[in-house]
Coordinates of C-alpha atoms and ligand atoms in Angstrom, one line a residue:
Chain T
M1 CA 47.2 4.0 -16.6
M2 CA 47.3 0.6 -16.0
N3 CA 49.5 -0.5 -13.2
S4 CA 50.3 -3.9 -13.7
D5 CA 51.1 -4.7 -10.2
T6 CA 48.1 -5.5 -9.2
L7 CA 48.6 -8.8 -11.9
S8 CA 51.8 -9.6 -10.2
P9 CA 51.9 -13.3 -8.4
R10 CA 52.9 -11.3 -4.4
K11 CA 49.9 -9.0 -5.0
Q12 CA 47.5 -12.4 -6.1
K13 CA 48.5 -13.5 -2.8
S14 CA 47.3 -11.0 -0.8
S15 CA 44.2 -10.8 -3.1
N16 CA 42.4 -13.8 -2.9
L17 CA 38.9 -13.2 -4.7
A18 CA 37.4 -16.2 -5.0
K19 CA 37.4 -16.8 -0.8
P20 CA 33.6 -18.7 -0.7
R21 CA 31.3 -17.5 1.9
A22 CA 30.0 -20.7 2.3
E23 CA 31.6 -24.4 2.4
M24 CA 32.4 -26.0 -0.3
A25 CA 29.9 -29.1 -0.8
G26 CA 29.4 -31.3 -3.4
K27 CA 33.2 -30.8 -4.4
N28 CA 32.2 -33.6 -7.2
G29 CA 29.0 -32.0 -8.7
A30 CA 28.7 -28.8 -10.8
L31 CA 28.6 -25.9 -8.8
L32 CA 25.8 -24.9 -11.1
E33 CA 23.2 -26.9 -12.7
V34 CA 20.7 -25.9 -15.4
K35 CA 17.8 -28.4 -16.9
G36 CA 15.4 -27.8 -19.3
L37 CA 15.5 -24.3 -18.8
R38 CA 12.8 -22.5 -20.8
I39 CA 12.1 -18.7 -21.2
A40 CA 8.9 -16.9 -22.5
Y41 CA 8.2 -13.5 -23.1
G42 CA 4.8 -13.3 -23.7
G43 CA 4.3 -15.8 -26.3
I44 CA 7.9 -16.0 -28.0
Q45 CA 9.8 -18.4 -26.4
A46 CA 13.5 -17.1 -26.3
V47 CA 14.7 -20.1 -24.4
K48 CA 14.0 -23.2 -25.8
G49 CA 14.9 -26.1 -23.3
I50 CA 18.6 -25.6 -22.7
D51 CA 21.3 -28.0 -20.3
L52 CA 24.1 -26.4 -19.0
H53 CA 26.7 -26.8 -16.0
V54 CA 29.4 -25.2 -14.6
A55 CA 31.9 -27.1 -12.3
E56 CA 33.7 -25.2 -9.3
G57 CA 36.4 -23.3 -10.4
E58 CA 35.4 -23.4 -13.9
L59 CA 35.2 -20.9 -17.0
V60 CA 32.6 -21.9 -19.2
A61 CA 31.7 -19.2 -22.0
L62 CA 28.4 -18.9 -23.4
I63 CA 28.4 -17.2 -27.0
G64 CA 26.1 -17.3 -29.9
S65 CA 24.8 -14.3 -31.8
N66 CA 22.4 -11.5 -31.4
G67 CA 19.2 -12.6 -29.9
A68 CA 20.0 -16.2 -29.2
G69 CA 19.0 -15.8 -25.9
K70 CA 22.1 -15.1 -23.6
T71 CA 21.2 -12.4 -21.9
S72 CA 17.9 -14.4 -20.7
T73 CA 19.5 -17.3 -19.4
L74 CA 21.6 -15.2 -17.2
K75 CA 18.7 -13.1 -15.7
A76 CA 16.9 -16.5 -14.8
L77 CA 19.7 -17.6 -13.4
A78 CA 20.1 -14.4 -11.3
G79 CA 16.6 -14.8 -10.2
I80 CA 15.2 -11.4 -11.9
L81 CA 13.2 -13.3 -14.7
P82 CA 10.9 -16.3 -14.1
P83 CA 11.5 -18.6 -15.9
S84 CA 8.9 -21.2 -17.6
T85 CA 10.2 -24.3 -16.7
G86 CA 13.4 -25.9 -15.9
Q87 CA 15.4 -27.2 -12.7
I88 CA 17.9 -24.8 -11.7
Q89 CA 20.3 -26.1 -8.9
F90 CA 23.1 -24.5 -7.4
D91 CA 25.5 -25.9 -4.8
G92 CA 22.9 -29.0 -4.8
K93 CA 20.0 -26.7 -3.9
S94 CA 16.9 -25.8 -6.4
L95 CA 17.0 -21.8 -6.8
N96 CA 13.6 -22.6 -8.4
S97 CA 11.7 -20.4 -5.1
V98 CA 14.5 -18.5 -4.2
P99 CA 14.2 -14.8 -4.9
A100 CA 17.2 -12.8 -6.7
H101 CA 18.0 -11.2 -3.6
Q102 CA 19.1 -14.1 -1.3
R103 CA 20.4 -15.9 -4.6
V104 CA 22.7 -13.3 -4.0
V105 CA 23.9 -14.1 -0.4
M106 CA 24.1 -18.2 -1.7
G107 CA 27.2 -16.9 -3.6
I108 CA 25.4 -15.9 -7.1
A109 CA 26.3 -12.6 -8.8
L110 CA 25.4 -11.2 -12.5
V111 CA 27.2 -8.6 -13.5
P112 CA 24.4 -7.3 -16.3
E113 CA 24.7 -6.3 -20.0
G114 CA 25.3 -2.5 -20.2
R115 CA 26.7 -2.6 -16.4
G116 CA 23.8 -1.3 -14.5
V117 CA 26.0 0.5 -12.6
F118 CA 24.0 3.2 -10.2
A119 CA 24.6 6.5 -11.9
R120 CA 24.0 8.9 -8.8
L121 CA 25.7 6.8 -6.5
S122 CA 29.7 7.4 -6.0
V123 CA 32.1 4.7 -7.4
S124 CA 32.4 3.7 -3.4
E125 CA 28.4 3.4 -2.6
N126 CA 28.4 1.5 -5.8
L127 CA 31.1 -1.0 -4.4
L128 CA 29.3 -0.9 -0.7
M129 CA 26.1 -2.0 -3.1
G130 CA 27.7 -4.9 -3.7
A131 CA 28.5 -6.0 -0.2
Y132 CA 25.1 -5.3 0.4
S133 CA 24.1 -9.1 1.4
R134 CA 27.6 -9.3 4.0
S135 CA 27.7 -7.5 7.4
D136 CA 31.1 -8.6 8.2
D137 CA 32.3 -4.8 8.3
S138 CA 35.7 -5.4 8.7
E139 CA 36.3 -7.6 5.9
I140 CA 34.3 -5.6 3.6
K141 CA 36.3 -2.9 4.3
E142 CA 39.3 -5.3 3.5
D143 CA 37.6 -5.6 0.4
L144 CA 37.3 -2.4 -0.9
R145 CA 40.7 -1.8 -0.2
R146 CA 41.1 -5.1 -2.6
M147 CA 38.6 -4.2 -5.3
Y148 CA 41.1 -0.8 -5.6
E149 CA 44.3 -2.5 -5.8
L150 CA 42.8 -4.8 -8.8
F151 CA 41.5 -1.7 -10.4
P152 CA 43.6 1.1 -9.5
R153 CA 41.6 3.7 -12.0
L154 CA 38.5 3.5 -9.6
V155 CA 41.0 4.4 -6.3
E156 CA 41.2 8.6 -8.3
R157 CA 37.2 8.1 -8.9
R158 CA 36.2 6.5 -5.3
D159 CA 33.7 9.7 -4.4
Q160 CA 32.7 10.7 -7.7
V161 CA 29.2 9.8 -9.2
A162 CA 29.4 6.6 -11.0
G163 CA 27.7 8.5 -14.3
T164 CA 30.7 10.2 -14.8
L165 CA 33.0 7.3 -15.8
S166 CA 34.3 6.3 -18.8
G167 CA 32.2 3.1 -20.5
G168 CA 35.2 1.1 -19.5
E169 CA 35.9 2.4 -16.1
Q170 CA 32.0 1.5 -15.1
Q171 CA 32.4 -2.2 -16.5
M172 CA 35.5 -2.5 -13.8
L173 CA 33.1 -0.8 -11.0
A174 CA 30.5 -3.4 -12.5
M175 CA 33.2 -6.2 -11.7
A176 CA 34.5 -5.0 -8.4
R177 CA 30.9 -4.1 -7.3
A178 CA 29.6 -7.9 -8.1
L179 CA 32.7 -9.4 -6.4
M180 CA 32.5 -7.4 -3.9
S181 CA 29.3 -9.8 -2.5
R182 CA 32.1 -12.4 -2.6
P183 CA 30.3 -14.9 -5.0
R184 CA 30.9 -18.2 -5.8
L185 CA 29.7 -18.1 -9.5
L186 CA 30.4 -14.9 -11.0
M187 CA 28.0 -14.6 -14.2
L188 CA 29.2 -11.6 -16.9
D189 CA 27.2 -10.3 -19.7
E190 CA 29.2 -9.1 -22.7
P191 CA 31.7 -7.1 -20.5
S192 CA 33.4 -6.3 -23.6
M193 CA 30.4 -4.2 -25.0
G194 CA 31.1 -1.2 -26.3
L195 CA 34.9 -1.0 -24.9
A196 CA 38.1 0.0 -26.8
P197 CA 40.3 -2.4 -27.8
L198 CA 42.7 -1.7 -24.9
M199 CA 39.9 -1.9 -22.2
V200 CA 38.7 -5.3 -23.6
K201 CA 42.3 -6.3 -23.1
K202 CA 42.4 -5.4 -19.5
I203 CA 39.4 -6.3 -18.4
F204 CA 39.6 -9.7 -19.8
E205 CA 43.3 -10.2 -18.2
T206 CA 41.2 -9.5 -14.7
I207 CA 39.0 -12.0 -15.8
K208 CA 41.4 -14.5 -15.9
E209 CA 43.3 -13.3 -13.1
V210 CA 40.2 -14.0 -11.2
A211 CA 39.2 -17.3 -12.6
A212 CA 42.7 -18.0 -11.9
Q213 CA 42.1 -17.2 -8.2
G214 CA 39.4 -20.3 -8.3
M215 CA 36.5 -18.1 -8.9
S216 CA 33.8 -20.2 -11.2
I217 CA 32.6 -17.8 -14.3
L218 CA 29.9 -17.9 -16.6
L219 CA 30.7 -15.9 -19.4
V220 CA 28.8 -14.7 -22.2
E221 CA 30.0 -12.7 -24.9
Q222 CA 29.2 -11.5 -28.6
N223 CA 33.5 -11.6 -28.9
A224 CA 33.4 -15.0 -29.3
R225 CA 37.5 -15.7 -29.9
L226 CA 38.3 -13.8 -27.1
A227 CA 35.7 -15.7 -25.0
L228 CA 36.8 -18.8 -25.9
Q229 CA 40.3 -18.1 -25.5
V230 CA 40.0 -17.9 -21.8
A231 CA 37.5 -20.2 -21.4
N232 CA 38.0 -23.8 -20.0
R233 CA 34.7 -24.8 -21.8
G234 CA 31.9 -23.5 -24.1
Y235 CA 28.2 -23.3 -25.3
V236 CA 26.8 -22.0 -28.8
M237 CA 23.5 -20.8 -28.6
E238 CA 21.3 -20.4 -31.4
S239 CA 18.1 -19.2 -31.0
G240 CA 17.3 -20.4 -27.7
A241 CA 18.8 -23.6 -27.8
I242 CA 22.2 -25.2 -27.2
A243 CA 23.9 -25.7 -30.9
L244 CA 27.3 -27.0 -29.3
S245 CA 29.0 -27.3 -26.8
G246 CA 32.7 -28.6 -25.7
E247 CA 36.3 -28.0 -24.8
S248 CA 38.0 -27.2 -28.2
L249 CA 35.3 -24.9 -29.7
L250 CA 38.0 -22.6 -31.3
G251 CA 39.2 -25.3 -33.6
N252 CA 35.3 -26.1 -34.6
D253 CA 34.9 -26.0 -38.1
A254 CA 31.3 -24.8 -37.2
V255 CA 32.1 -22.4 -34.9
R256 CA 34.8 -20.7 -36.9
R257 CA 32.8 -20.2 -39.9
A258 CA 29.5 -18.9 -37.8
Y259 CA 31.4 -16.6 -35.0
L260 CA 35.0 -16.6 -35.8
G261 CA 35.0 -14.8 -39.6
G262 CA 36.2 -18.2 -41.0
Chain H
M1 CA 7.7 45.7 8.6
E2 CA 6.2 43.9 11.1
I3 CA 3.4 42.8 9.0
F4 CA 5.8 41.6 6.7
L5 CA 7.8 39.7 9.3
Q6 CA 5.0 38.0 10.9
Q7 CA 3.9 36.7 7.8
I8 CA 7.1 35.4 7.1
I9 CA 6.8 33.5 10.5
N10 CA 3.8 32.3 9.6
G11 CA 5.1 30.7 6.1
L12 CA 7.9 29.1 7.6
V13 CA 5.5 27.1 10.6
Q14 CA 3.0 26.0 7.5
G15 CA 6.0 25.7 5.1
S16 CA 8.0 23.1 8.0
V17 CA 4.3 21.0 7.4
Y18 CA 4.5 21.3 3.7
A19 CA 7.9 19.8 4.1
L20 CA 7.3 17.4 5.5
V21 CA 4.3 15.6 3.8
A22 CA 6.0 16.6 0.4
L23 CA 8.8 14.2 1.7
G24 CA 6.3 11.6 1.9
Y25 CA 5.5 12.2 -2.0
T26 CA 9.0 12.9 -3.2
M27 CA 10.3 9.2 -1.5
V28 CA 7.7 6.9 -2.8
Y29 CA 7.6 8.9 -6.4
G30 CA 11.7 8.7 -6.5
I31 CA 11.5 5.0 -5.8
L32 CA 8.4 3.9 -7.4
G33 CA 7.4 6.7 -10.3
L34 CA 4.1 6.8 -8.7
I35 CA 2.2 9.5 -7.1
N36 CA 0.8 8.3 -3.1
F37 CA -2.4 10.5 -3.6
A38 CA -3.6 8.9 -0.6
H39 CA -0.8 10.6 1.2
G40 CA -2.5 13.4 2.4
E41 CA -5.3 10.9 4.2
V42 CA -2.3 9.6 6.2
V43 CA -1.5 13.2 7.7
M44 CA -5.0 13.2 8.2
M45 CA -5.5 10.2 10.2
G46 CA -2.4 11.3 11.8
A47 CA -3.9 14.2 13.3
M48 CA -6.8 12.2 13.8
I49 CA -5.3 9.6 16.3
S50 CA -3.4 11.5 17.8
L51 CA -5.9 14.1 18.3
S52 CA -8.2 11.7 20.0
V53 CA -5.1 9.9 21.8
L54 CA -3.9 13.3 23.2
T55 CA -7.5 14.3 24.6
A56 CA -8.6 11.0 26.0
L57 CA -5.0 11.0 28.0
I58 CA -5.0 14.9 29.0
G59 CA -8.9 13.7 30.1
I60 CA -7.6 11.0 32.9
G61 CA -5.3 13.7 33.7
L62 CA -1.6 12.5 32.1
S63 CA 0.8 15.4 32.2
P64 CA 0.7 17.0 28.7
F65 CA 5.2 16.2 28.8
L66 CA 4.1 12.5 28.8
A67 CA 0.7 12.5 26.8
L68 CA 2.3 14.7 24.1
P69 CA 5.4 12.0 22.8
L70 CA 2.4 9.0 23.8
S71 CA 0.3 10.1 21.4
L72 CA 2.5 11.2 18.9
T73 CA 3.7 7.6 18.9
L74 CA 0.5 5.7 18.7
A75 CA -0.1 8.6 16.1
M76 CA 3.1 7.4 14.2
A77 CA 3.1 3.7 14.5
G78 CA -0.9 4.0 13.3
C79 CA 0.3 5.9 10.2
M80 CA 3.1 3.8 9.3
A81 CA 0.8 0.2 9.9
L82 CA -1.5 2.5 7.2
G83 CA 1.3 3.1 4.6
Y84 CA 2.7 0.0 4.8
G85 CA -0.6 -1.5 4.6
I86 CA -2.0 1.1 1.6
E87 CA 1.2 -0.3 -0.5
R88 CA 0.7 -3.9 -0.1
I89 CA -3.4 -3.8 -0.7
A90 CA -2.9 -0.8 -3.4
Y91 CA 0.1 -0.6 -5.1
R92 CA 2.1 -3.6 -5.1
P93 CA -0.6 -5.6 -7.5
L94 CA -0.5 -2.8 -9.7
R95 CA 3.4 -2.7 -10.0
H96 CA 3.5 -3.4 -13.3
A97 CA 0.2 -2.0 -14.5
P98 CA -0.3 1.2 -16.6
R99 CA 0.4 3.7 -15.2
L100 CA -3.3 5.3 -14.8
A101 CA -4.3 1.8 -12.7
P102 CA -2.7 2.8 -9.4
L103 CA -3.7 6.7 -9.7
I104 CA -7.2 5.7 -9.8
T105 CA -6.7 3.1 -7.0
A106 CA -5.0 5.8 -4.6
I107 CA -8.2 8.3 -5.5
G108 CA -10.0 4.8 -3.7
V109 CA -8.2 4.7 -0.5
S110 CA -8.4 8.3 -0.4
I111 CA -12.0 7.8 -0.5
V112 CA -12.0 4.9 1.6
L113 CA -9.9 6.7 4.0
Q114 CA -12.0 9.6 4.8
N115 CA -15.3 8.0 4.9
L116 CA -13.6 5.5 7.5
A117 CA -12.3 8.8 9.6
M118 CA -16.0 10.4 9.3
M119 CA -17.2 7.2 10.7
I120 CA -15.0 6.9 13.8
W121 CA -14.9 10.5 14.5
G122 CA -17.5 12.2 12.7
R123 CA -18.4 15.1 10.9
D124 CA -17.4 17.5 13.3
Y125 CA -14.4 19.8 13.7
H126 CA -12.0 18.7 16.8
S127 CA -10.2 21.2 18.8
F128 CA -6.5 20.4 19.6
P129 CA -7.0 20.4 23.7
Q130 CA -5.3 23.4 25.8
L131 CA -1.4 21.7 26.5
F132 CA 0.1 24.7 28.4
S133 CA 0.2 27.7 28.4
N134 CA 0.9 28.5 24.9
H135 CA 4.0 31.4 25.5
T136 CA 4.7 34.0 22.5
H137 CA 8.1 35.4 21.6
Q138 CA 8.6 38.5 20.5
I139 CA 10.8 39.4 17.7
F140 CA 10.7 42.9 16.5
G141 CA 7.0 43.1 16.6
A142 CA 6.0 40.0 15.1
I143 CA 5.0 37.2 17.3
I144 CA 5.8 33.6 17.4
S145 CA 4.4 31.0 19.8
D146 CA 6.2 28.2 21.8
I147 CA 4.2 25.8 19.4
Q148 CA 5.3 27.6 16.6
L149 CA 8.4 27.3 17.4
I150 CA 8.5 23.4 18.4
I151 CA 7.1 23.0 15.3
V152 CA 9.7 24.8 12.9
I153 CA 12.3 23.6 15.2
A154 CA 11.3 19.8 15.4
A155 CA 10.2 19.6 11.1
L156 CA 14.0 20.7 10.7
C157 CA 15.7 18.5 13.3
I158 CA 13.6 15.6 11.2
M159 CA 14.7 16.4 8.0
A160 CA 18.2 16.6 8.8
G161 CA 18.0 12.8 10.3
L162 CA 15.8 11.8 6.7
M163 CA 18.7 13.0 5.1
L164 CA 20.9 11.6 7.2
L165 CA 19.3 8.1 6.6
I166 CA 19.1 8.5 2.8
H167 CA 22.7 9.4 2.2
R168 CA 24.9 8.2 4.9
T169 CA 23.1 4.8 5.9
R170 CA 23.0 1.1 4.2
L171 CA 19.3 1.4 3.8
G172 CA 19.2 4.7 2.3
R173 CA 21.9 3.6 -0.2
A174 CA 19.2 0.6 -1.2
M175 CA 16.7 3.4 -1.4
R176 CA 18.9 5.4 -3.9
A177 CA 19.9 2.3 -5.5
I178 CA 16.1 1.0 -6.2
A179 CA 15.2 4.6 -7.4
E180 CA 18.0 4.3 -10.3
N181 CA 17.1 0.9 -11.0
Q182 CA 15.6 -2.0 -9.3
H183 CA 16.9 -4.6 -11.2
A184 CA 20.6 -3.8 -10.6
A185 CA 19.8 -3.3 -6.5
Q186 CA 18.3 -6.7 -6.2
L187 CA 21.3 -8.1 -8.3
M188 CA 23.2 -6.5 -5.0
G189 CA 20.9 -8.6 -2.6
V190 CA 18.3 -5.8 -2.0
D191 CA 15.2 -7.2 -1.1
V192 CA 13.2 -4.5 -2.8
N193 CA 9.9 -4.8 -1.3
R194 CA 11.0 -4.8 1.8
V195 CA 12.6 -1.8 0.6
I196 CA 9.5 -0.1 -0.7
S197 CA 7.4 -1.1 2.5
I198 CA 10.1 1.1 4.6
T199 CA 9.5 3.7 2.7
F200 CA 5.8 4.0 2.8
M201 CA 6.4 3.7 6.4
I202 CA 9.1 6.2 7.0
G203 CA 6.7 8.9 4.7
S204 CA 3.8 7.8 6.6
A205 CA 5.7 8.4 10.1
L206 CA 6.6 12.2 8.5
A207 CA 2.8 12.3 8.0
A208 CA 2.0 11.6 11.1
V209 CA 4.3 14.1 13.0
A210 CA 2.7 16.6 10.5
G211 CA -0.6 15.8 11.2
L212 CA 0.1 16.3 14.8
M213 CA 1.7 20.1 13.8
V214 CA -1.4 21.4 11.9
S215 CA -3.8 20.4 14.2
A216 CA -1.7 22.1 17.2
N217 CA -0.8 24.9 15.0
Y218 CA -4.6 25.8 13.4
G219 CA -6.5 24.3 17.3
L220 CA -8.5 22.0 15.2
A221 CA -8.9 18.6 13.2
H222 CA -11.4 17.1 10.8
Y223 CA -12.0 14.2 8.8
Y224 CA -11.8 16.2 5.4
M225 CA -8.3 17.9 6.4
G226 CA -6.2 15.7 4.1
F227 CA -7.5 16.9 1.0
L228 CA -6.6 20.1 0.7
L229 CA -3.3 19.8 2.6
G230 CA -2.2 16.3 0.6
L231 CA -3.1 19.0 -2.5
K232 CA -0.6 21.6 -1.1
A233 CA 2.3 19.2 -0.2
F234 CA 1.9 17.4 -3.6
T235 CA 2.5 21.0 -5.0
A236 CA 5.7 21.8 -3.1
A237 CA 7.4 18.0 -3.8
V238 CA 6.3 19.2 -8.0
L239 CA 8.0 22.9 -7.3
G240 CA 11.0 22.1 -5.4
G241 CA 11.1 18.8 -8.4
I242 CA 9.4 15.6 -7.5
G243 CA 12.1 12.8 -6.6
N244 CA 14.0 15.4 -5.5
L245 CA 14.5 15.3 -1.6
R246 CA 16.2 18.8 -0.9
G247 CA 13.3 19.9 -3.4
A248 CA 10.4 18.6 -1.2
M249 CA 12.1 20.6 1.6
L250 CA 12.6 23.5 -0.3
G251 CA 9.5 23.3 -2.2
G252 CA 7.4 23.0 1.3
L253 CA 8.9 26.3 2.7
L254 CA 9.1 28.0 -0.3
L255 CA 5.5 27.3 -0.5
G256 CA 4.6 28.2 2.7
L257 CA 6.2 31.5 2.2
I258 CA 4.3 32.2 -0.9
E259 CA 0.8 31.7 0.7
S260 CA 1.2 33.5 3.7
L261 CA 2.9 36.3 2.1
G262 CA 0.2 36.3 -0.5
A263 CA -2.8 36.2 1.9
G264 CA -1.3 39.2 3.7
Y265 CA -1.1 41.2 0.9
I266 CA -3.9 40.1 -1.7
G267 CA -5.9 42.7 0.2
D268 CA -3.8 45.7 -0.9
I269 CA -2.8 44.3 -4.3
T270 CA -6.1 44.0 -5.4
G271 CA -7.2 46.7 -3.8
G272 CA -9.5 45.2 -0.8
F273 CA -11.3 42.9 -3.8
M274 CA -10.4 40.1 -2.9
G275 CA -9.2 39.0 0.6
S276 CA -7.0 35.9 3.1
Q277 CA -9.8 33.6 2.3
Y278 CA -8.2 33.5 -1.0
Q279 CA -4.6 32.4 0.3
D280 CA -5.6 29.1 -1.0
V281 CA -5.8 30.2 -4.9
F282 CA -1.4 30.8 -4.3
A283 CA -1.0 26.9 -4.3
F284 CA -2.1 26.5 -7.3
L285 CA -1.4 29.2 -9.0
V286 CA 2.4 28.0 -8.2
L287 CA 1.7 24.3 -9.4
I288 CA -0.2 25.7 -12.7
A289 CA 3.4 28.2 -13.2
V290 CA 5.6 25.3 -12.2
L291 CA 4.2 22.8 -14.9
V292 CA 3.8 25.3 -17.4
F293 CA 7.2 27.2 -16.9
R294 CA 9.6 24.9 -15.2
P295 CA 7.9 20.8 -15.1
S296 CA 11.0 19.5 -13.5
G297 CA 10.5 22.3 -10.5
L298 CA 13.2 24.0 -8.7
L299 CA 16.0 21.1 -8.5
G300 CA 14.4 18.8 -10.2
E301 CA 16.3 16.8 -12.9
R302 CA 15.4 14.8 -15.6
L303 CA 13.0 12.4 -14.6
A304 CA 14.7 9.3 -13.6
E305 CA 14.8 6.3 -16.5
R306 CA 14.0 3.3 -14.9
A307 CA 14.8 -0.3 -15.9
Ligands
LIG1 N1 11.9 -8.1 -22.5 C1 11.4 -8.5 -23.9 N2 10.1 -8.7 -24.1 C2 10.1 -9.1 -25.2 N3 11.1 -10.2 -26.5 C3 12.4 -10.2 -25.2 C4 12.7 -9.1 -24.3 N4 14.1 -9.4 -24.1 C5 14.3 -9.8 -25.2 N5 13.5 -11.0 -25.7 C6 13.5 -11.5 -26.9 O1 14.4 -13.0 -26.3 C7 15.2 -13.0 -27.6 C8 16.8 -13.8 -26.7 O2 16.9 -12.5 -26.2 P1 17.9 -12.3 -25.5 O3 18.6 -10.5 -24.9 O4 18.5 -13.2 -24.4 O5 19.5 -12.5 -26.4 P2 20.9 -12.6 -26.7 O6 22.0 -13.4 -26.5 O7 21.4 -11.8 -24.9 O8 21.4 -11.0 -27.3 P3 22.5 -10.1 -27.5 O9 23.7 -10.9 -28.1 O10 22.0 -8.9 -28.6 O11 22.9 -9.7 -26.1 C9 15.1 -12.1 -28.6 O12 14.5 -12.8 -29.6 C10 14.3 -10.8 -28.0 O13 13.9 -10.6 -28.9
LIG2 MG1 22.2 -10.6 -24.4

């Protein structure tokens, strides 16, 4: 089953996942800064002018009920959904006219809702797709090794097509694949969706581990309690707007009532 | 027995050409879910370009061993530019339009290309120049010429190379990823438009090779040859399972064999009522049979769900 070795401090040293490709610039400013983001589908406003930011090394949770606009927000940040207005700055540079594939090069990775693994590609091919934006072949090999260390389950399945994996394994693969691009900001869209409790636990342990290594993470979750437990900070989204934000949302009465079941 | 073997050989030669053209249909369909009905005209352009360059070069006294690769290279370059242009102008603006729209544009592009070819080369048949003494070989009484041998071997090498490209390279991986899920491929950093352009260019390069092959095999080319050839290669792609590369190759070879055997024996079957001029019927009988009994083709899976 799970190899707890991968979470040991010794191994952690050798598998520093948060090794940004670019120099860290603007240490004091936020890594990601979003201002007045609006997204519409046809005439329907899904996101109604939100502000949010993620600082370097922070784990930020974005929670909210069905249809609040969380996925739309992440898609716009990744560049696969054009916003109607708003400013997105990453590392001090405007992303507004940067196409999705170049945002990956800049260091933005999204693990999409529903995982989006390539079902007919093998596990190792999926991981190599994650490294598509890189050309440092020897380091890609090294990172592959690290991913198999972080997710030992994937080792036995490396030559299997991804469509044959269980939901949890696919989620691991999707995370590993995103990490293969050596992102500076990792965005996760409902990583716990549809998974058995044990698998959810494993996924969240991995998120914590990756965060502990200094990765900046924006985590979208329906499972608000879990998300807020691991996060440094959180935003609550309600029908397209940020309703609440802060560091101690778990203790907030309104949040408890609406999202944590009392 | 000799006749049977002869029909097999002829079928394999023609089938190799179908396979190369079918690959162009199937690659584009695999990635975009679009049937590029202008592809047959790209084959025709490849044939016409290579033929006129070849004739000109031979005319100024160049050795066939230089003239042939040179004219093929030019035809491939021309067709790649054409394929790129067709996608950019006719299909890309309609990427999110209803499926019928690009289909209609494809027919429009076909008509434009046919008329363009007619303006440049006229309505006449152009004959393939005599390059070298076309030796023939006897196999158990059946005959295969040098040119036919070259066609089959070259086609097999090209198909092997394409399989390597698709299954063993970074570009091929990106193509397969796009075929499954364009958004996810973008999230990996794939410039989807660029890979789509490259796909059209590869398919068009294969079409140029196929164009030269048919005109060499039949000894002629003309502005209207793309229509029937394109339709048959499309049939081959459907027979193998459109979107499936191995299927296109298998479908191409099979269709060549069915046609050739059908033409060889139709006289016997119908008691002399129909002759080999009916050989084109077989391709379409096959198409109808596949669509009725096995719409996903021989090697086809369910159509890929697209994101
Ligand atoms: N492709 C689409 N076309 C039209 N409307 C859409 C589309 N995608 C989302 N919406 C609408 O936009 C709103 C926000 O959807 P979104 O998927 O961003 O929410 P979400 O917070 O991720 O929800 P969930 O928790 O269910 O994943 C919803 O009202 C949804 O119905
Ligand atoms: Mg969502």
